[in-house]
Amino acid sequence: MGLLSDPSRRKVLTGLLTRLNTPICIVCYLAGIVWFMGLAFEPFTLRTYMSENAMGSTMVEERFSSGERALSLAKEFDAHKRKAGGMPVEWLVKAMQSRGLEVFTQSFSRKLPFPDENKERYMVRGTNVYGILRAPRAPRTEALVITAPCSPGNTNNQAVALLLALAQYFRNQIYWAKDIIFLVNEHDLIGTQAWLEGYHHTNITGMEYSPLQGRAGSIQAALSLELSSDVITSLDLVLEGLNGQLPNLDLANLFYAFCQKLGVLCTIQGKLQRNDWDTAEGYTHAAQTMMLMVLKQACGRSWGDHGLFLRYHIEAASVRGINSFRHYKTDATTIGRLLEGMVRKLNNLLERLHQSYFFYLLPSLSRFVSIGYYMPAFGLLAVILLLRVSFPGLCHCFSVSLQPSSPGVLTVLTPVVISHLTGVALYLLPVHLQEMAVEHFPVSETEAVVLTAIAIYTAGLALPHNTQRLLSGEGTEQGWKVLKLTALLYLAVLLGCTALINFSLGFILAVTLVPITASITPHMPKALYALVMVLLSPAFTILYCVFIYQELIEAPVSVSEGWMLFLSVISQGILDHALYGSLVYPLLALFIYPCWLMFWNILFWN
Amino acid sequence: MAAPLTLLLIVAVTIRAVLFRSSLAELISARVEVVSPLNAWKRVVEGLALLDLGVSPYSGDVFHETPLMIYLFHFTVDYAEIVFIVSAYFFRKQKYALESDRYSADCLELLRSPKEMFYIPLKVAMFYLLNPFTILSCVAKSTCGLNNAIIALFIFCTLKGSALLSGILLALATYQSIYPLTLFAPALLFFLQRLYIPVNLRRSSFWFFTLQYAFMYVGSLVVITGLSFFLLGSWDFIPSVYGFIFSVPDLTPNIGLFWYFFAEMFEHFRLFFSCVFQFNVFFYTIPLSIKLKEHPVFLIFMQIAIISIFKSYPTVGDVALYMAFLPAWSHLYRFLRNIFLVSCVLLACSALFPVLWHLWIYAGSANSNFYYAITLLFNFGQVKVFTTTWLTNCEWKNRWRNKVSLFINLY
């Protein structure tokens, strides 16, 4: 520690930090943004490659041919679905049994904290049907899952039918080393969650379900299939799971390899890969794909049925068939062959997928950015906070505040405690007060919850004026510096921990919060700065992300539509937290928002 | 003084009561940073259940508490939460009384003003009761809180000058976990200083008092051990408790340094390494005692710090124990140079422990190296606190000596 304990060198270092603090901070911020945007530039990325040995070396000849039969089965399934008015449980059970699977059902029910706009009711009840194909000559210790959701209306009929056709084809093969579970779940994520909880004997979300009668060993990998038309033009891969967790990159590599082999167009984020990386359009395209992935990962919800498997260490991905306006169409047989190939390769696994990356960003399906390359972008933003903390003025006042005579602790503690109490209110009250709100105002429950959340958020803005009155003490120069020090450290630790678990969320929050928090003092022009602070607060960050997301998926919205989407995003976030344990809403309400409120307090210190 | 102290006590008890009743209590009592195989409440309950069935609680290698502890809880198991809160109260009381024994000279710049000294007991109590580490430890119902209370009572009795009580309490603390054995030396030095017996190996008065104190200590230890034997009817508890502490068979990750090393090494070298690691804890007693002959209370602080860092199954409760003492040396604050950086490191590590645990165990994307890296950083921060305090104490002593000699020369 020579640098820090040698007094003369220490003085030089502190002098440098004092003089150049603001320029270094600005340079770091710009460098962080540029680094992040540069990640999509192709020469800075690596080509994807298959890391798992067991999956790379075998040559598989796919022979699935019952695509047409699958399509007629789809019509049959549709008819039975309409007749049953939901999931045709008996028909599915009979269909699976006739294909030689061991069939079991599971019923589940869940009381939603408030009626979702899609469901419009409090209680969701459903049944999952699953059939197990036992491996003929292997010990029944491992399993693979192929799942297709049973959705209302016209969607996903072909997926369920293809599932059944695959089951019939697989039953006649002798090379299976793992059991294969064919799962048809109702109510999308809720059904999948019930099935997974039943399978693993856990109860993390308060779901009620009947116990599973049949089981197949520990699940090594899962594939979710979404197919709504007879022919498709491309297959989309969905990787983002709950809390921004991603499956092992090998699963994406596997999908890409098979798409190349069978000549199927494959996309990610709905965007096709381009070859012209050296042109502006090529770069923008890759950057847009990467930004879409970042936005989807940051919102913390599971973008396909596969997302809930990831929590149980099961590598899972969703394959979605898209039918758009292209010449070349792929039929169901080819999709069946693709799935057959993928499942056969997964069958060869000796241990769970762990060789390839767990943290990555994909600017396209064949190029990836690993954590070692994208973390420095976040690191540069976090360094700004640390530079601000080590600003000698602040450092000195830390040692001064340790003396008992300074006003330090109590004046700092009050804003901290009040901010966190507001955060707790923001977390607890919207859901608990919805009945009261519905009684007094002509709104539905969902709107009541969301509007209560926004009301509490806005009410927090009025706090500094009230707490100053309450304290009846002068806002000392010392006081706000100590508060800023505490708040900067708190923000740095918070953003660091968030970035470790969900990089995209941490990065987006850092981009908007770091500039205002690093430069805030009570001596700035209050009105202007207050406006800037509100415009860069977490709620507005969500609003901007909604607009940017809509732009990127080429479905831009007007301001009022964007506002409605924003409200639905908030309600979805609260619902995800209650139903599946997503951590974005508690993180924002209990930690990020109080931290932002502390900085708001600093702005209005005197 | 009484009013702020009572307010502090009420606040601390409220926080603990609220957390006890919330759903966080189970979450906290499962965290490896807060409980260790030695002091987890789950294991105490298991031991009690075995005792009720008439089986020795030490069969099955789950329970590693001492017999007296199990009997204490046998009678108070329903009021376990109250026991823990009461022990926190005792601790605070001892801290408070500790401060009345400090002495001051008239070198203003180097020492604290009487006003500052007045506040120290309150600050010490605040540092302990409102320390998140202690709150977590109490809510998890880890018996670490009781161990801390016994050590605090021992320090209290030592400072009050009662050698017999101090010996008995030290024996109790040693009986709980072996490491407080090293506190024998500072306690002895304190009594010698108090009775104006010079520490001279040739003087008979020195040996007389040492033998007296050692006799009280060893005697109480023998009595307590014998009592345990008679309570349970067998000597099982010795290999289960003391053998467990020394041989470190359980390698559950915690905030200590042992688990990773012992998971990596070959069985052949296990004995050698456990000897080396355990020796590390006891090794610093003699040199520190020689150097800090005249400052036995500071020596107690140093020893407790060493024990908390280098013991085989540390938890955050042990860390909180020596951190609570820091305000007692507030006269050193002016000279503490890197304390800000070090405390930031410790705070960041405490926040990162659960994150990396989650990434390792639940998400499967990290592995034990990540968690051990944070453990190493945390212990490095603690060692830095230790060495910084030590160095500033030496510097303070030198400055004081210079000032005093200047003072004497003037007259």
Short mmCIF file of C-alpha atoms in Angstrom, two decimals, chain A residues 110-318:
data_model
loop_
_atom_site.label_atom_id
_atom_site.label_comp_id
_atom_site.label_asym_id
_atom_site.label_seq_id
_atom_site.Cartn_x
_atom_site.Cartn_y
_atom_site.Cartn_z
CA ARG A 110 -53.62 -19.15 -8.20
CA LYS A 111 -55.20 -16.08 -6.74
CA LEU A 112 -53.85 -13.01 -8.50
CA PRO A 113 -53.15 -9.98 -6.31
CA PHE A 114 -55.24 -7.92 -8.71
CA PRO A 115 -56.95 -8.88 -11.95
CA ASP A 116 -54.62 -8.69 -14.88
CA GLU A 117 -55.90 -6.93 -18.01
CA ASN A 118 -55.63 -10.15 -19.97
CA LYS A 119 -57.35 -12.30 -17.45
CA GLU A 120 -59.81 -9.89 -15.84
CA ARG A 121 -60.38 -12.20 -12.92
CA TYR A 122 -58.80 -12.89 -9.58
CA MET A 123 -58.59 -16.66 -9.63
CA VAL A 124 -56.75 -18.54 -12.33
CA ARG A 125 -57.44 -22.26 -12.51
CA GLY A 126 -56.01 -24.70 -14.96
CA THR A 127 -54.65 -28.12 -15.73
CA ASN A 128 -51.29 -29.19 -17.08
CA VAL A 129 -51.03 -32.41 -19.06
CA TYR A 130 -47.70 -34.11 -19.47
CA GLY A 131 -46.54 -37.40 -20.87
CA ILE A 132 -43.28 -39.12 -20.11
CA LEU A 133 -41.43 -41.11 -22.74
CA ARG A 134 -39.27 -43.51 -20.80
CA ALA A 135 -35.82 -44.20 -22.19
CA PRO A 136 -35.80 -47.87 -23.15
CA ARG A 137 -32.50 -49.03 -21.73
CA ALA A 138 -31.17 -46.26 -19.54
CA PRO A 139 -31.45 -45.62 -15.81
CA ARG A 140 -34.14 -43.07 -15.28
CA THR A 141 -32.02 -40.39 -13.68
CA GLU A 142 -32.15 -37.59 -16.23
CA ALA A 143 -34.83 -36.03 -18.37
CA LEU A 144 -35.44 -33.50 -21.13
CA VAL A 145 -38.58 -31.41 -21.42
CA ILE A 146 -40.34 -30.24 -24.56
CA THR A 147 -43.25 -27.96 -23.82
CA ALA A 148 -45.92 -26.23 -25.86
CA PRO A 149 -48.41 -23.84 -24.30
CA CYS A 150 -52.13 -24.33 -24.76
CA SER A 151 -53.32 -20.82 -25.52
CA PRO A 152 -56.89 -19.68 -26.02
CA GLY A 153 -58.03 -18.90 -29.54
CA ASN A 154 -56.11 -19.79 -32.64
CA THR A 155 -52.62 -19.64 -31.31
CA ASN A 156 -50.19 -22.47 -30.72
CA ASN A 157 -52.36 -25.28 -32.09
CA GLN A 158 -49.61 -26.35 -34.46
CA ALA A 159 -47.14 -26.35 -31.57
CA VAL A 160 -49.15 -28.85 -29.53
CA ALA A 161 -49.77 -30.96 -32.63
CA LEU A 162 -46.09 -31.00 -33.54
CA LEU A 163 -45.36 -32.01 -29.96
CA LEU A 164 -47.65 -35.03 -30.29
CA ALA A 165 -46.22 -35.97 -33.69
CA LEU A 166 -42.71 -35.77 -32.29
CA ALA A 167 -43.78 -37.91 -29.34
CA GLN A 168 -45.02 -40.59 -31.70
CA TYR A 169 -41.81 -40.48 -33.72
CA PHE A 170 -39.55 -40.49 -30.66
CA ARG A 171 -41.38 -43.46 -29.20
CA ASN A 172 -40.12 -45.64 -32.02
CA GLN A 173 -36.44 -44.81 -31.55
CA ILE A 174 -34.06 -46.77 -29.41
CA TYR A 175 -31.28 -44.28 -28.85
CA TRP A 176 -32.81 -42.26 -26.01
CA ALA A 177 -30.62 -42.09 -22.93
CA LYS A 178 -32.80 -39.66 -21.03
CA ASP A 179 -36.54 -39.65 -20.39
CA ILE A 180 -38.41 -37.08 -22.45
CA ILE A 181 -41.31 -35.19 -20.93
CA PHE A 182 -43.87 -33.66 -23.27
CA LEU A 183 -45.66 -30.92 -21.37
CA VAL A 184 -48.73 -29.02 -22.47
CA ASN A 185 -49.33 -26.23 -19.98
CA GLU A 186 -52.30 -23.98 -19.55
CA HIS A 187 -52.17 -20.26 -18.80
CA ASP A 188 -48.58 -19.95 -20.04
CA LEU A 189 -46.23 -18.96 -17.26
CA ILE A 190 -48.59 -19.73 -14.38
CA GLY A 191 -49.01 -23.30 -15.57
CA THR A 192 -45.28 -23.72 -16.11
CA GLN A 193 -44.57 -22.35 -12.66
CA ALA A 194 -47.07 -24.76 -11.10
CA TRP A 195 -45.54 -27.69 -12.94
CA LEU A 196 -41.98 -26.78 -12.02
CA GLU A 197 -42.88 -26.24 -8.39
CA GLY A 198 -44.66 -29.55 -8.28
CA TYR A 199 -41.76 -31.30 -9.96
CA HIS A 200 -39.16 -29.89 -7.60
CA HIS A 201 -41.28 -29.98 -4.44
CA THR A 202 -40.86 -26.29 -3.75
CA ASN A 203 -43.38 -23.56 -3.10
CA ILE A 204 -41.77 -20.22 -3.66
CA THR A 205 -44.69 -18.31 -5.05
CA GLY A 206 -47.69 -19.42 -3.06
CA MET A 207 -49.28 -21.42 -5.84
CA GLU A 208 -51.74 -24.19 -5.05
CA TYR A 209 -51.26 -27.30 -7.10
CA SER A 210 -51.95 -30.97 -6.92
CA PRO A 211 -48.81 -33.04 -6.47
CA LEU A 212 -47.33 -34.65 -9.57
CA GLN A 213 -48.02 -38.35 -9.84
CA GLY A 214 -45.27 -39.12 -12.30
CA ARG A 215 -41.68 -37.96 -12.33
CA ALA A 216 -38.68 -38.56 -14.51
CA GLY A 217 -35.41 -37.62 -12.84
CA SER A 218 -33.47 -34.39 -12.89
CA ILE A 219 -34.17 -32.23 -15.94
CA GLN A 220 -31.09 -31.37 -17.98
CA ALA A 221 -32.59 -29.05 -20.60
CA ALA A 222 -35.94 -27.80 -21.84
CA LEU A 223 -37.31 -26.45 -25.10
CA SER A 224 -40.50 -24.46 -25.45
CA LEU A 225 -42.25 -24.40 -28.77
CA GLU A 226 -44.60 -21.69 -30.05
CA LEU A 227 -46.02 -22.29 -33.49
CA SER A 228 -49.23 -20.73 -34.74
CA SER A 229 -49.26 -21.31 -38.50
CA ASP A 230 -48.90 -24.21 -40.90
CA VAL A 231 -45.92 -22.76 -42.67
CA ILE A 232 -43.36 -20.38 -41.29
CA THR A 233 -40.75 -18.14 -42.82
CA SER A 234 -38.36 -17.96 -39.92
CA LEU A 235 -37.75 -19.29 -36.44
CA ASP A 236 -37.12 -16.86 -33.62
CA LEU A 237 -35.08 -17.81 -30.60
CA VAL A 238 -36.06 -16.33 -27.24
CA LEU A 239 -33.47 -16.54 -24.51
CA GLU A 240 -34.32 -13.95 -21.85
CA GLY A 241 -35.71 -15.48 -18.69
CA LEU A 242 -36.87 -14.36 -15.28
CA ASN A 243 -34.76 -11.65 -13.65
CA GLY A 244 -32.68 -11.35 -16.79
CA GLN A 245 -31.22 -14.82 -16.39
CA LEU A 246 -30.03 -16.34 -19.65
CA PRO A 247 -29.54 -19.99 -20.57
CA ASN A 248 -26.12 -21.29 -21.42
CA LEU A 249 -24.91 -19.94 -24.75
CA ASP A 250 -24.46 -23.49 -26.01
CA LEU A 251 -28.22 -23.80 -26.34
CA ALA A 252 -28.29 -20.80 -28.71
CA ASN A 253 -25.29 -22.25 -30.56
CA LEU A 254 -27.12 -25.54 -30.93
CA PHE A 255 -30.18 -23.84 -32.36
CA TYR A 256 -28.09 -21.81 -34.79
CA ALA A 257 -26.12 -24.85 -35.91
CA PHE A 258 -29.26 -26.76 -36.74
CA CYS A 259 -30.86 -23.82 -38.51
CA GLN A 260 -27.76 -23.62 -40.69
CA LYS A 261 -27.84 -27.34 -41.34
CA LEU A 262 -31.50 -27.50 -42.34
CA GLY A 263 -31.53 -24.18 -44.15
CA VAL A 264 -34.11 -22.54 -41.90
CA LEU A 265 -34.01 -18.79 -41.48
CA CYS A 266 -33.31 -18.02 -37.86
CA THR A 267 -33.71 -14.70 -36.13
CA ILE A 268 -33.11 -13.26 -32.72
CA GLN A 269 -35.28 -10.43 -31.38
CA GLY A 270 -37.18 -10.91 -34.61
CA LYS A 271 -34.28 -9.49 -36.61
CA LEU A 272 -32.42 -11.31 -39.32
CA GLN A 273 -28.66 -11.26 -39.38
CA ARG A 274 -26.89 -9.02 -41.86
CA ASN A 275 -23.50 -9.44 -43.49
CA ASP A 276 -22.57 -5.83 -44.05
CA TRP A 277 -21.07 -5.00 -40.70
CA ASP A 278 -18.84 -2.29 -42.15
CA THR A 279 -21.72 -0.11 -43.30
CA ALA A 280 -23.72 2.21 -41.08
CA GLU A 281 -26.95 0.25 -41.61
CA GLY A 282 -25.25 -2.99 -40.73
CA TYR A 283 -23.88 -1.58 -37.52
CA THR A 284 -27.20 0.05 -36.60
CA HIS A 285 -28.98 -3.24 -37.18
CA ALA A 286 -26.63 -5.09 -34.84
CA ALA A 287 -26.83 -2.31 -32.28
CA GLN A 288 -30.63 -2.43 -32.43
CA THR A 289 -30.64 -6.19 -31.87
CA MET A 290 -28.34 -5.80 -28.90
CA MET A 291 -30.40 -2.95 -27.43
CA LEU A 292 -33.54 -5.05 -27.73
CA MET A 293 -31.86 -7.82 -25.79
CA VAL A 294 -30.69 -5.36 -23.14
CA LEU A 295 -34.18 -3.88 -22.77
CA LYS A 296 -35.81 -7.29 -22.57
CA GLN A 297 -33.29 -8.51 -20.03
CA ALA A 298 -33.62 -5.37 -17.93
CA CYS A 299 -37.37 -5.62 -17.44
CA GLY A 300 -36.85 -8.91 -15.64
CA ARG A 301 -39.83 -10.77 -16.96
CA SER A 302 -39.72 -14.09 -18.66
CA TRP A 303 -40.23 -13.61 -22.39
CA GLY A 304 -41.22 -17.18 -23.10
CA ASP A 305 -42.34 -20.23 -21.15
CA HIS A 306 -38.72 -21.31 -20.88
CA GLY A 307 -37.82 -18.43 -18.57
CA LEU A 308 -39.03 -20.11 -15.39
CA PHE A 309 -36.93 -23.24 -15.96
CA LEU A 310 -33.71 -21.24 -15.59
CA ARG A 311 -34.24 -20.72 -11.89
CA TYR A 312 -33.92 -24.46 -11.33
CA HIS A 313 -30.58 -24.72 -13.18
CA ILE A 314 -32.36 -26.10 -16.26
CA GLU A 315 -31.04 -24.59 -19.48
CA ALA A 316 -34.10 -23.70 -21.54
CA ALA A 317 -34.95 -21.67 -24.61
CA SER A 318 -38.11 -20.84 -26.54
#
